[in-house]
Every structure is written in C-alpha cells, then in structure tokens.
PDB file of C-alpha atoms in Angstrom:
ATOM      1  CA  MET D 337       0.000   0.000   0.000  1.00 88.00           C
ATOM      2  CA  GLU D 338       1.296   3.456  -0.913  1.00 95.00           C
ATOM      3  CA  GLU D 339       0.254   6.763   0.604  1.00 96.00           C
ATOM      4  CA  THR D 340       1.091  10.195  -0.818  1.00 97.00           C
ATOM      5  CA  LEU D 341       2.343  12.574   1.867  1.00 97.00           C
ATOM      6  CA  SER D 342       2.972  16.301   2.034  1.00 97.00           C
ATOM      7  CA  LEU D 343       5.635  17.140   4.630  1.00 98.00           C
ATOM      8  CA  ARG D 344       7.333  20.400   5.626  1.00 97.00           C
ATOM      9  CA  ASP D 345      10.967  21.281   6.245  1.00 97.00           C
ATOM     10  CA  PRO D 346      12.034  23.747   8.989  1.00 95.00           C
ATOM     11  CA  ALA D 347      11.641  26.679   6.560  1.00 96.00           C
ATOM     12  CA  GLY D 348       8.097  25.641   5.662  1.00 97.00           C
ATOM     13  CA  ASN D 349       8.903  24.271   2.196  1.00 98.00           C
ATOM     14  CA  ARG D 350       6.607  21.443   1.116  1.00 98.00           C
ATOM     15  CA  ILE D 351       8.255  18.029   0.635  1.00 98.00           C
ATOM     16  CA  ALA D 352       6.364  15.607  -1.603  1.00 98.00           C
ATOM     17  CA  ALA D 353       6.749  12.026  -0.397  1.00 98.00           C
ATOM     18  CA  VAL D 354       5.365   8.521  -0.811  1.00 98.00           C
ATOM     19  CA  LEU D 355       5.113   6.065   2.079  1.00 98.00           C
ATOM     20  CA  ALA D 356       5.036   2.422   0.952  1.00 97.00           C
ATOM     21  CA  GLU D 357       3.985  -0.003   3.680  1.00 97.00           C
ATOM     22  CA  PRO D 358       3.785  -3.798   3.723  1.00 96.00           C
ATOM     23  CA  GLN D 359       0.515  -5.548   4.517  1.00 93.00           C
ATOM     24  CA  GLN D 360       1.499  -6.220   8.110  1.00 94.00           C
ATOM     25  CA  ARG D 361       2.264  -3.306  10.416  1.00 93.00           C
ATOM     26  CA  THR D 362       5.997  -2.772  10.971  1.00 96.00           C
ATOM     27  CA  GLY D 363       8.265  -0.422  12.879  1.00 96.00           C
ATOM     28  CA  HIS D 364      11.036  -0.842  10.283  1.00 98.00           C
ATOM     29  CA  VAL D 365      11.348   1.788   7.555  1.00 98.00           C
ATOM     30  CA  ALA D 366      13.915   2.934   4.999  1.00 98.00           C
ATOM     31  CA  VAL D 367      14.080   6.590   3.933  1.00 98.00           C
ATOM     32  CA  LEU D 368      15.205   6.873   0.303  1.00 98.00           C
ATOM     33  CA  CYS D 369      17.151   9.959  -0.848  1.00 98.00           C
ATOM     34  CA  HIS D 370      17.413  10.355  -4.625  1.00 98.00           C
ATOM     35  CA  GLY D 371      20.256  11.825  -6.641  1.00 96.00           C
ATOM     36  CA  PHE D 372      20.936  15.215  -8.218  1.00 96.00           C
ATOM     37  CA  LEU D 373      18.372  16.008 -10.969  1.00 94.00           C
ATOM     38  CA  SER D 374      16.504  12.809 -10.154  1.00 95.00           C
ATOM     39  CA  HIS D 375      13.248  12.314  -8.230  1.00 97.00           C
ATOM     40  CA  LYS D 376      11.507  10.144  -5.662  1.00 97.00           C
ATOM     41  CA  ASN D 377      10.085   7.761  -8.279  1.00 97.00           C
ATOM     42  CA  SER D 378      13.415   6.859  -9.884  1.00 97.00           C
ATOM     43  CA  ALA D 379      13.768   3.288 -11.129  1.00 96.00           C
ATOM     44  CA  SER D 380      16.015   2.292  -8.226  1.00 96.00           C
ATOM     45  CA  ASN D 381      13.763   3.891  -5.589  1.00 98.00           C
ATOM     46  CA  GLN D 382      10.662   2.161  -6.918  1.00 97.00           C
ATOM     47  CA  ALA D 383      12.467  -1.167  -7.196  1.00 98.00           C
ATOM     48  CA  LEU D 384      13.824  -0.850  -3.648  1.00 98.00           C
ATOM     49  CA  ALA D 385      10.382   0.066  -2.292  1.00 98.00           C
ATOM     50  CA  GLU D 386       8.905  -3.077  -3.854  1.00 97.00           C
ATOM     51  CA  LEU D 387      11.699  -5.347  -2.634  1.00 98.00           C
ATOM     52  CA  LEU D 388      11.514  -3.923   0.876  1.00 98.00           C
ATOM     53  CA  GLN D 389       7.746  -4.410   0.998  1.00 97.00           C
ATOM     54  CA  GLN D 390       8.323  -8.069   0.148  1.00 97.00           C
ATOM     55  CA  ARG D 391      10.640  -8.253   3.190  1.00 97.00           C
ATOM     56  CA  GLY D 392       8.000  -6.647   5.435  1.00 97.00           C
ATOM     57  CA  ILE D 393       9.821  -3.276   5.545  1.00 98.00           C
ATOM     58  CA  ALA D 394       8.230   0.092   4.838  1.00 98.00           C
ATOM     59  CA  SER D 395       9.920   2.841   2.809  1.00 98.00           C
ATOM     60  CA  LEU D 396       9.495   6.555   2.440  1.00 98.00           C
ATOM     61  CA  ARG D 397      10.815   8.201  -0.713  1.00 98.00           C
ATOM     62  CA  PHE D 398      10.712  11.963  -1.162  1.00 98.00           C
ATOM     63  CA  ASP D 399      11.510  14.694  -3.654  1.00 98.00           C
ATOM     64  CA  CYS D 400      14.335  16.974  -2.589  1.00 98.00           C
ATOM     65  CA  PHE D 401      13.892  20.752  -2.801  1.00 98.00           C
ATOM     66  CA  GLY D 402      13.495  21.883  -6.418  1.00 97.00           C
ATOM     67  CA  HIS D 403      12.967  18.330  -7.674  1.00 97.00           C
ATOM     68  CA  GLY D 404       9.836  16.446  -8.699  1.00 97.00           C
ATOM     69  CA  ASP D 405       6.697  17.579  -6.876  1.00 97.00           C
ATOM     70  CA  SER D 406       8.381  19.368  -3.961  1.00 98.00           C
ATOM     71  CA  ASP D 407       8.649  23.125  -3.525  1.00 97.00           C
ATOM     72  CA  GLY D 408      11.524  24.919  -5.234  1.00 95.00           C
ATOM     73  CA  PRO D 409      12.927  26.504  -7.226  1.00 97.00           C
ATOM     74  CA  PHE D 410      15.863  24.247  -8.128  1.00 97.00           C
ATOM     75  CA  ALA D 411      18.010  27.388  -8.564  1.00 98.00           C
ATOM     76  CA  LYS D 412      17.969  27.903  -4.782  1.00 98.00           C
ATOM     77  CA  LEU D 413      18.975  24.360  -3.830  1.00 98.00           C
ATOM     78  CA  THR D 414      21.941  23.841  -1.501  1.00 98.00           C
ATOM     79  CA  THR D 415      23.311  20.746   0.179  1.00 98.00           C
ATOM     80  CA  SER D 416      22.545  22.292   3.563  1.00 98.00           C
ATOM     81  CA  LEU D 417      18.894  22.742   2.598  1.00 98.00           C
ATOM     82  CA  ALA D 418      18.694  19.145   1.356  1.00 98.00           C
ATOM     83  CA  VAL D 419      20.170  17.846   4.609  1.00 98.00           C
ATOM     84  CA  ALA D 420      17.614  19.830   6.630  1.00 98.00           C
ATOM     85  CA  GLN D 421      14.885  18.220   4.536  1.00 98.00           C
ATOM     86  CA  ALA D 422      16.236  14.722   5.105  1.00 98.00           C
ATOM     87  CA  ARG D 423      16.260  15.367   8.846  1.00 98.00           C
ATOM     88  CA  ALA D 424      12.674  16.655   8.657  1.00 98.00           C
ATOM     89  CA  VAL D 425      11.636  13.470   6.846  1.00 98.00           C
ATOM     90  CA  LEU D 426      13.323  11.309   9.505  1.00 98.00           C
ATOM     91  CA  THR D 427      11.540  13.250  12.249  1.00 97.00           C
ATOM     92  CA  SER D 428       8.222  12.859  10.453  1.00 97.00           C
ATOM     93  CA  ILE D 429       8.594   9.105  10.110  1.00 97.00           C
ATOM     94  CA  VAL D 430       9.526   8.763  13.797  1.00 97.00           C
ATOM     95  CA  ASP D 431       6.386  10.752  14.650  1.00 96.00           C
ATOM     96  CA  ARG D 432       4.425   8.070  12.788  1.00 96.00           C
ATOM     97  CA  GLY D 433       5.727   5.436  15.168  1.00 96.00           C
ATOM     98  CA  TYR D 434       8.661   3.983  13.238  1.00 97.00           C
ATOM     99  CA  ARG D 435      11.659   3.255  15.432  1.00 96.00           C
ATOM    100  CA  ARG D 436      13.969   1.117  13.300  1.00 97.00           C
ATOM    101  CA  LEU D 437      15.338   3.523  10.716  1.00 98.00           C
ATOM    102  CA  ALA D 438      17.443   2.919   7.633  1.00 98.00           C
ATOM    103  CA  LEU D 439      18.722   5.734   5.450  1.00 98.00           C
ATOM    104  CA  VAL D 440      19.451   5.077   1.771  1.00 98.00           C
ATOM    105  CA  GLY D 441      21.180   7.606  -0.467  1.00 98.00           C
ATOM    106  CA  SER D 442      21.992   7.621  -4.162  1.00 98.00           C
ATOM    107  CA  SER D 443      24.801   9.829  -5.536  1.00 97.00           C
ATOM    108  CA  PHE D 444      24.024  13.375  -4.251  1.00 98.00           C
ATOM    109  CA  GLY D 445      21.457  11.687  -2.013  1.00 98.00           C
ATOM    110  CA  GLY D 446      24.393   9.749  -0.577  1.00 98.00           C
ATOM    111  CA  LEU D 447      26.031  12.992   0.498  1.00 98.00           C
ATOM    112  CA  VAL D 448      22.735  14.199   1.956  1.00 98.00           C
ATOM    113  CA  SER D 449      22.294  10.888   3.787  1.00 98.00           C
ATOM    114  CA  LEU D 450      25.813  10.967   5.238  1.00 98.00           C
ATOM    115  CA  LEU D 451      25.473  14.495   6.568  1.00 98.00           C
ATOM    116  CA  ALA D 452      21.949  13.873   7.870  1.00 98.00           C
ATOM    117  CA  ALA D 453      23.121  10.649   9.547  1.00 98.00           C
ATOM    118  CA  ALA D 454      25.948  12.495  11.302  1.00 98.00           C
ATOM    119  CA  GLU D 455      23.563  15.174  12.566  1.00 98.00           C
ATOM    120  CA  TRP D 456      20.989  12.546  13.553  1.00 97.00           C
ATOM    121  CA  ALA D 457      23.656  10.714  15.559  1.00 96.00           C
ATOM    122  CA  GLY D 458      24.231  13.880  17.574  1.00 95.00           C
ATOM    123  CA  LEU D 459      20.497  14.269  18.201  1.00 95.00           C
ATOM    124  CA  HIS D 460      20.240  10.639  19.303  1.00 95.00           C
ATOM    125  CA  GLN D 461      23.134  11.083  21.698  1.00 93.00           C
ATOM    126  CA  SER D 462      21.470  14.084  23.349  1.00 94.00           C
ATOM    127  CA  THR D 463      17.871  12.792  23.338  1.00 94.00           C
ATOM    128  CA  PRO D 464      17.899   8.981  22.906  1.00 92.00           C
ATOM    129  CA  ALA D 465      14.372   8.566  24.262  1.00 90.00           C
ATOM    130  CA  THR D 466      12.800  10.494  21.386  1.00 92.00           C
ATOM    131  CA  VAL D 467      15.413  10.136  18.607  1.00 95.00           C
ATOM    132  CA  PRO D 468      16.108   6.480  17.783  1.00 96.00           C
ATOM    133  CA  ALA D 469      19.516   5.554  16.461  1.00 96.00           C
ATOM    134  CA  LEU D 470      19.827   4.735  12.779  1.00 97.00           C
ATOM    135  CA  ALA D 471      19.744   0.978  12.266  1.00 97.00           C
ATOM    136  CA  CYS D 472      21.861   1.255   9.120  1.00 98.00           C
ATOM    137  CA  LEU D 473      22.974   3.388   6.200  1.00 98.00           C
ATOM    138  CA  ALA D 474      23.140   2.211   2.561  1.00 98.00           C
ATOM    139  CA  LEU D 475      24.877   4.346  -0.066  1.00 98.00           C
ATOM    140  CA  LYS D 476      24.779   3.867  -3.830  1.00 98.00           C
ATOM    141  CA  CYS D 477      27.722   5.545  -5.624  1.00 98.00           C
ATOM    142  CA  PRO D 478      27.711   8.299  -3.006  1.00 98.00           C
ATOM    143  CA  VAL D 479      29.093  11.756  -3.556  1.00 98.00           C
ATOM    144  CA  VAL D 480      31.256  12.629  -0.561  1.00 98.00           C
ATOM    145  CA  ASP D 481      32.894  15.849  -1.809  1.00 98.00           C
ATOM    146  CA  PHE D 482      30.571  17.400  -4.409  1.00 97.00           C
ATOM    147  CA  GLY D 483      32.864  20.377  -4.861  1.00 97.00           C
ATOM    148  CA  GLU D 484      35.607  18.065  -6.124  1.00 97.00           C
ATOM    149  CA  GLU D 485      33.208  16.311  -8.488  1.00 95.00           C
ATOM    150  CA  LEU D 486      31.968  19.623  -9.891  1.00 96.00           C
ATOM    151  CA  ARG D 487      35.512  20.912 -10.421  1.00 96.00           C
ATOM    152  CA  LEU D 488      36.395  17.733 -12.304  1.00 94.00           C
ATOM    153  CA  GLU D 489      33.203  17.909 -14.383  1.00 93.00           C
ATOM    154  CA  LEU D 490      33.159  21.629 -15.201  1.00 95.00           C
ATOM    155  CA  GLY D 491      36.800  22.726 -15.056  1.00 96.00           C
ATOM    156  CA  GLU D 492      37.946  26.202 -14.078  1.00 96.00           C
ATOM    157  CA  GLU D 493      36.266  27.883 -17.057  1.00 97.00           C
ATOM    158  CA  GLY D 494      33.007  26.110 -16.309  1.00 96.00           C
ATOM    159  CA  LEU D 495      33.099  27.256 -12.707  1.00 97.00           C
ATOM    160  CA  GLN D 496      33.718  30.832 -13.814  1.00 98.00           C
ATOM    161  CA  GLU D 497      30.764  30.673 -16.210  1.00 97.00           C
ATOM    162  CA  TRP D 498      28.599  29.276 -13.420  1.00 98.00           C
ATOM    163  CA  GLN D 499      29.616  32.149 -11.141  1.00 98.00           C
ATOM    164  CA  ARG D 500      28.908  34.643 -13.926  1.00 98.00           C
ATOM    165  CA  THR D 501      25.533  33.262 -15.059  1.00 98.00           C
ATOM    166  CA  ASN D 502      24.175  31.254 -12.102  1.00 98.00           C
ATOM    167  CA  THR D 503      23.565  28.382 -14.518  1.00 98.00           C
ATOM    168  CA  ILE D 504      25.173  24.970 -15.001  1.00 97.00           C
ATOM    169  CA  PRO D 505      25.223  22.479 -17.880  1.00 94.00           C
ATOM    170  CA  ASP D 506      22.680  19.680 -17.591  1.00 90.00           C
ATOM    171  CA  LEU D 507      24.901  17.021 -15.989  1.00 83.00           C
ATOM    172  CA  HIS D 508      22.655  14.348 -17.513  1.00 80.00           C
ATOM    173  CA  GLY D 509      23.574  15.530 -21.001  1.00 80.00           C
ATOM    174  CA  GLY D 510      20.657  17.775 -21.941  1.00 83.00           C
ATOM    175  CA  PRO D 511      21.280  20.712 -24.308  1.00 88.00           C
ATOM    176  CA  VAL D 512      19.901  23.490 -22.060  1.00 92.00           C
ATOM    177  CA  ARG D 513      21.783  25.071 -19.161  1.00 96.00           C
ATOM    178  CA  LEU D 514      19.976  24.849 -15.836  1.00 97.00           C
ATOM    179  CA  PRO D 515      19.489  27.720 -13.390  1.00 98.00           C
ATOM    180  CA  LEU D 516      21.406  27.008 -10.176  1.00 98.00           C
ATOM    181  CA  ASP D 517      22.892  29.738  -8.029  1.00 98.00           C
ATOM    182  CA  TYR D 518      26.666  29.636  -7.583  1.00 98.00           C
ATOM    183  CA  ALA D 519      25.865  29.585  -3.854  1.00 98.00           C
ATOM    184  CA  PHE D 520      25.295  25.847  -4.326  1.00 98.00           C
ATOM    185  CA  TYR D 521      28.997  25.359  -5.064  1.00 98.00           C
ATOM    186  CA  GLN D 522      30.057  27.638  -2.228  1.00 98.00           C
ATOM    187  CA  ASP D 523      27.887  25.636   0.169  1.00 98.00           C
ATOM    188  CA  CYS D 524      29.424  22.390  -1.151  1.00 97.00           C
ATOM    189  CA  LEU D 525      32.832  23.545  -0.015  1.00 98.00           C
ATOM    190  CA  THR D 526      31.589  23.521   3.594  1.00 97.00           C
ATOM    191  CA  ARG D 527      29.607  20.269   3.312  1.00 98.00           C
ATOM    192  CA  ILE D 528      32.248  17.593   2.689  1.00 98.00           C
ATOM    193  CA  ALA D 529      31.310  14.339   4.417  1.00 98.00           C
ATOM    194  CA  TYR D 530      34.624  12.657   5.301  1.00 98.00           C
ATOM    195  CA  GLU D 531      34.931  14.228   8.745  1.00 98.00           C
ATOM    196  CA  PRO D 532      31.210  14.005   9.672  1.00 98.00           C
ATOM    197  CA  ALA D 533      31.328  10.319   8.704  1.00 98.00           C
ATOM    198  CA  ARG D 534      33.636   9.681  11.668  1.00 98.00           C
ATOM    199  CA  SER D 535      30.647  10.185  13.984  1.00 97.00           C
ATOM    200  CA  ILE D 536      28.426   7.620  12.216  1.00 97.00           C
ATOM    201  CA  ALA D 537      28.303   4.374  14.185  1.00 96.00           C
ATOM    202  CA  ALA D 538      25.458   2.851  12.153  1.00 97.00           C
ATOM    203  CA  PRO D 539      26.446  -0.080   9.912  1.00 98.00           C
ATOM    204  CA  THR D 540      27.148   1.404   6.489  1.00 98.00           C
ATOM    205  CA  LEU D 541      27.119  -0.193   3.050  1.00 98.00           C
ATOM    206  CA  ILE D 542      28.749   1.506   0.041  1.00 98.00           C
ATOM    207  CA  VAL D 543      28.051   0.165  -3.461  1.00 98.00           C
ATOM    208  CA  GLN D 544      29.785   1.654  -6.506  1.00 98.00           C
ATOM    209  CA  GLY D 545      30.915   0.546  -9.942  1.00 98.00           C
ATOM    210  CA  ASP D 546      34.548   0.865 -10.958  1.00 97.00           C
ATOM    211  CA  HIS D 547      33.391   2.469 -14.244  1.00 98.00           C
ATOM    212  CA  ASP D 548      31.420   5.247 -12.523  1.00 97.00           C
ATOM    213  CA  GLU D 549      31.685   8.203 -14.897  1.00 94.00           C
ATOM    214  CA  TYR D 550      30.553  10.859 -12.394  1.00 94.00           C
ATOM    215  CA  VAL D 551      31.691  10.104  -8.839  1.00 96.00           C
ATOM    216  CA  PRO D 552      35.417   9.359  -8.388  1.00 96.00           C
ATOM    217  CA  LEU D 553      35.901   5.922  -6.866  1.00 97.00           C
ATOM    218  CA  HIS D 554      38.501   7.268  -4.451  1.00 98.00           C
ATOM    219  CA  GLN D 555      35.722   9.168  -2.660  1.00 98.00           C
ATOM    220  CA  SER D 556      34.029   5.893  -1.653  1.00 98.00           C
ATOM    221  CA  GLN D 557      37.374   4.384  -0.688  1.00 98.00           C
ATOM    222  CA  ARG D 558      38.304   7.344   1.503  1.00 98.00           C
ATOM    223  CA  LEU D 559      34.801   7.396   2.999  1.00 98.00           C
ATOM    224  CA  TYR D 560      35.107   3.714   3.862  1.00 98.00           C
ATOM    225  CA  ALA D 561      38.338   4.437   5.732  1.00 98.00           C
ATOM    226  CA  SER D 562      36.631   7.260   7.666  1.00 98.00           C
ATOM    227  CA  LEU D 563      33.661   5.245   8.939  1.00 98.00           C
ATOM    228  CA  PRO D 564      34.239   3.887  12.467  1.00 97.00           C
ATOM    229  CA  GLY D 565      31.403   1.351  12.668  1.00 96.00           C
ATOM    230  CA  PRO D 566      30.557  -1.891  10.833  1.00 97.00           C
ATOM    231  CA  LYS D 567      30.950  -1.281   7.122  1.00 98.00           C
ATOM    232  CA  HIS D 568      31.218  -2.899   3.735  1.00 98.00           C
ATOM    233  CA  LEU D 569      32.450  -1.492   0.415  1.00 98.00           C
ATOM    234  CA  GLU D 570      31.267  -3.398  -2.649  1.00 98.00           C
ATOM    235  CA  ILE D 571      32.901  -2.359  -5.937  1.00 98.00           C
ATOM    236  CA  LEU D 572      31.113  -3.849  -8.942  1.00 98.00           C
ATOM    237  CA  PRO D 573      33.521  -4.516 -11.849  1.00 98.00           C
ATOM    238  CA  GLY D 574      32.449  -2.733 -15.021  1.00 97.00           C
ATOM    239  CA  ALA D 575      29.417  -1.038 -13.483  1.00 98.00           C
ATOM    240  CA  ASP D 576      28.701   2.594 -14.361  1.00 97.00           C
ATOM    241  CA  HIS D 577      27.070   5.336 -12.282  1.00 96.00           C
ATOM    242  CA  ARG D 578      23.510   4.296 -13.135  1.00 95.00           C
ATOM    243  CA  PHE D 579      24.188   0.530 -13.020  1.00 97.00           C
ATOM    244  CA  THR D 580      22.962   0.385 -16.599  1.00 97.00           C
ATOM    245  CA  ASN D 581      23.715  -3.306 -17.049  1.00 98.00           C
ATOM    246  CA  PRO D 582      20.663  -5.213 -15.711  1.00 98.00           C
ATOM    247  CA  SER D 583      22.834  -7.670 -13.784  1.00 98.00           C
ATOM    248  CA  ASP D 584      24.682  -4.775 -12.081  1.00 98.00           C
ATOM    249  CA  PHE D 585      21.350  -3.120 -11.255  1.00 98.00           C
ATOM    250  CA  GLN D 586      19.972  -6.292  -9.692  1.00 98.00           C
ATOM    251  CA  ARG D 587      23.186  -6.902  -7.745  1.00 98.00           C
ATOM    252  CA  MET D 588      23.044  -3.359  -6.360  1.00 98.00           C
ATOM    253  CA  LEU D 589      19.390  -3.763  -5.345  1.00 98.00           C
ATOM    254  CA  THR D 590      20.057  -7.105  -3.660  1.00 98.00           C
ATOM    255  CA  LEU D 591      23.035  -5.772  -1.697  1.00 98.00           C
ATOM    256  CA  ILE D 592      21.058  -2.789  -0.399  1.00 98.00           C
ATOM    257  CA  THR D 593      17.917  -4.781   0.395  1.00 98.00           C
ATOM    258  CA  ASP D 594      19.878  -7.457   2.256  1.00 98.00           C
ATOM    259  CA  TRP D 595      21.805  -4.819   4.220  1.00 98.00           C
ATOM    260  CA  ILE D 596      18.621  -3.050   5.316  1.00 98.00           C
ATOM    261  CA  THR D 597      16.938  -6.342   6.229  1.00 97.00           C
ATOM    262  CA  THR D 598      19.790  -7.724   8.354  1.00 95.00           C
ATOM    263  CA  PRO D 599      22.596  -5.215   8.963  1.00 92.00           C
ATOM    264  CA  PRO D 600      25.566  -6.300  11.074  1.00 89.00           C
ATOM    265  CA  ALA D 601      25.429  -5.361  14.741  1.00 80.00           C
ATOM    266  CA  SER D 602      26.718  -1.902  15.638  1.00 68.00           C
TER     267      SER D 602
END
C-alpha cells in the first residue's frame, strides 16, 4: 500500500513524499534519498520500495527541494537545505511510530544521507528517548565531496561561467543550461562528508561501480576508511554510475535490500 504525503521542512517548504507499507504493520522503515536532478520515483527507488515491501519493511521516498513535486525553485537548492529536509523526513517518520530507521542515499542523495546521519547521531546522543539511532545506512555511488566532483566535471572555465551566469550544464547531457545559483557550489565547499562520517556508528554499506563516470571511486574508498562502525564497500567490476547493465542493477538492489533487512550489529 502506498500513501502520498505532504511534509514540511524547517523553513516551511513542502516536501512531496510517498510512504510504501507492507501488509502487516511494521516499525522498520527505509528513507530513500534520490540523486541530483533525479526524483523520488526513480527506477532504483521504486524497485527498492517493492523489494523492501516483500521483506516486510516500509519505505518513504521523497523529492528533494526543487525536484519532482516538492517546492523549489531548483536554482535555490543547496546541500545544507537538502540535509535539513532529510532530517525533517526522519523526524516525520519517527512521529508516525517507526523506530527502526534505515537511510538510503543515491549519488548526491548519498552525500545528503551521510550528513543527515551524522547530525541525527548527535540528536540521538542528546535525546535517545525520542530520537532512535539509525539501524543502518546504505549508499549507492555516493558523492562525498561534491565540490571536487563539480571541479572535475566543469573545469575552471566552467566554474567561472557558473559564477557569472548562475547556470550549469545539464549534468545528464541535456542541451539546455539549468538555473542554479553559484551559492550551491560555495555551500558544497563547507559540506564535505569525510569528517562528519567519523561520527556515524550505524552499519554502512557503500556500493559503486569501478566504471562510474561521475563520482570518483577514491571518494568511496576514503569514505570507507573514515567510517568507524561496521561497514562494507562493494565495488562492482564494469558497473557505471547508473548501473545500466541489468545484472549490475539487480546486484546493487540485492546488496542494499539485504543490508537493510539484516545489517551487522553496531
């Protein structure tokens, strides 16, 4: 069963979300954070929601600010804003009675998930009675330092054009430049996840292909070294950023679903 939700972040922006619940009531839920220029109903999110339902686990997928059906505009997106929204979604799902929480992030959603998980860990430490600990974290080709990725993608001239025009090329290959304030890049420079990751005790899975054309593989490797808790890094030979090969896609889905269902003990 799926229910359409309309949530709010701390600034009052509407967050469009879908809660997918199994037939039997459960306290176990996974919050799914999509990637940059993606949306809550991406192929991987919908596939994960279905697989989790089959395991008796609920999921909540949502559109980040400026994406899909949520408030915007995209031009005003920052990582900090996205993290605040992820925290608001976690709070909302706890208010609905869920206590066993998994956080799943794809690409930019991986960065958002990491930073939200670090902040959530601090909240749990200060108020454990009302803020349950994360049961696990699952990251699909996560961005850890978006500033680095953008510098590699755009180059110095591209960054200067972004600063001049407040627009970026469509990173998915479209012909039209997209409005995005240069403040997004400036915020990225302060929102690098290696150091915050050191405070995440939740068991963490990282899945990435060694042919990822967007996110440098060394980011996942350095992230893995930074995480203090139970962790696993799975590098899929030949897989690209979107896991285009059906066998890679299914392997990624299985790894994440299994991790959420039975993560190692913290």
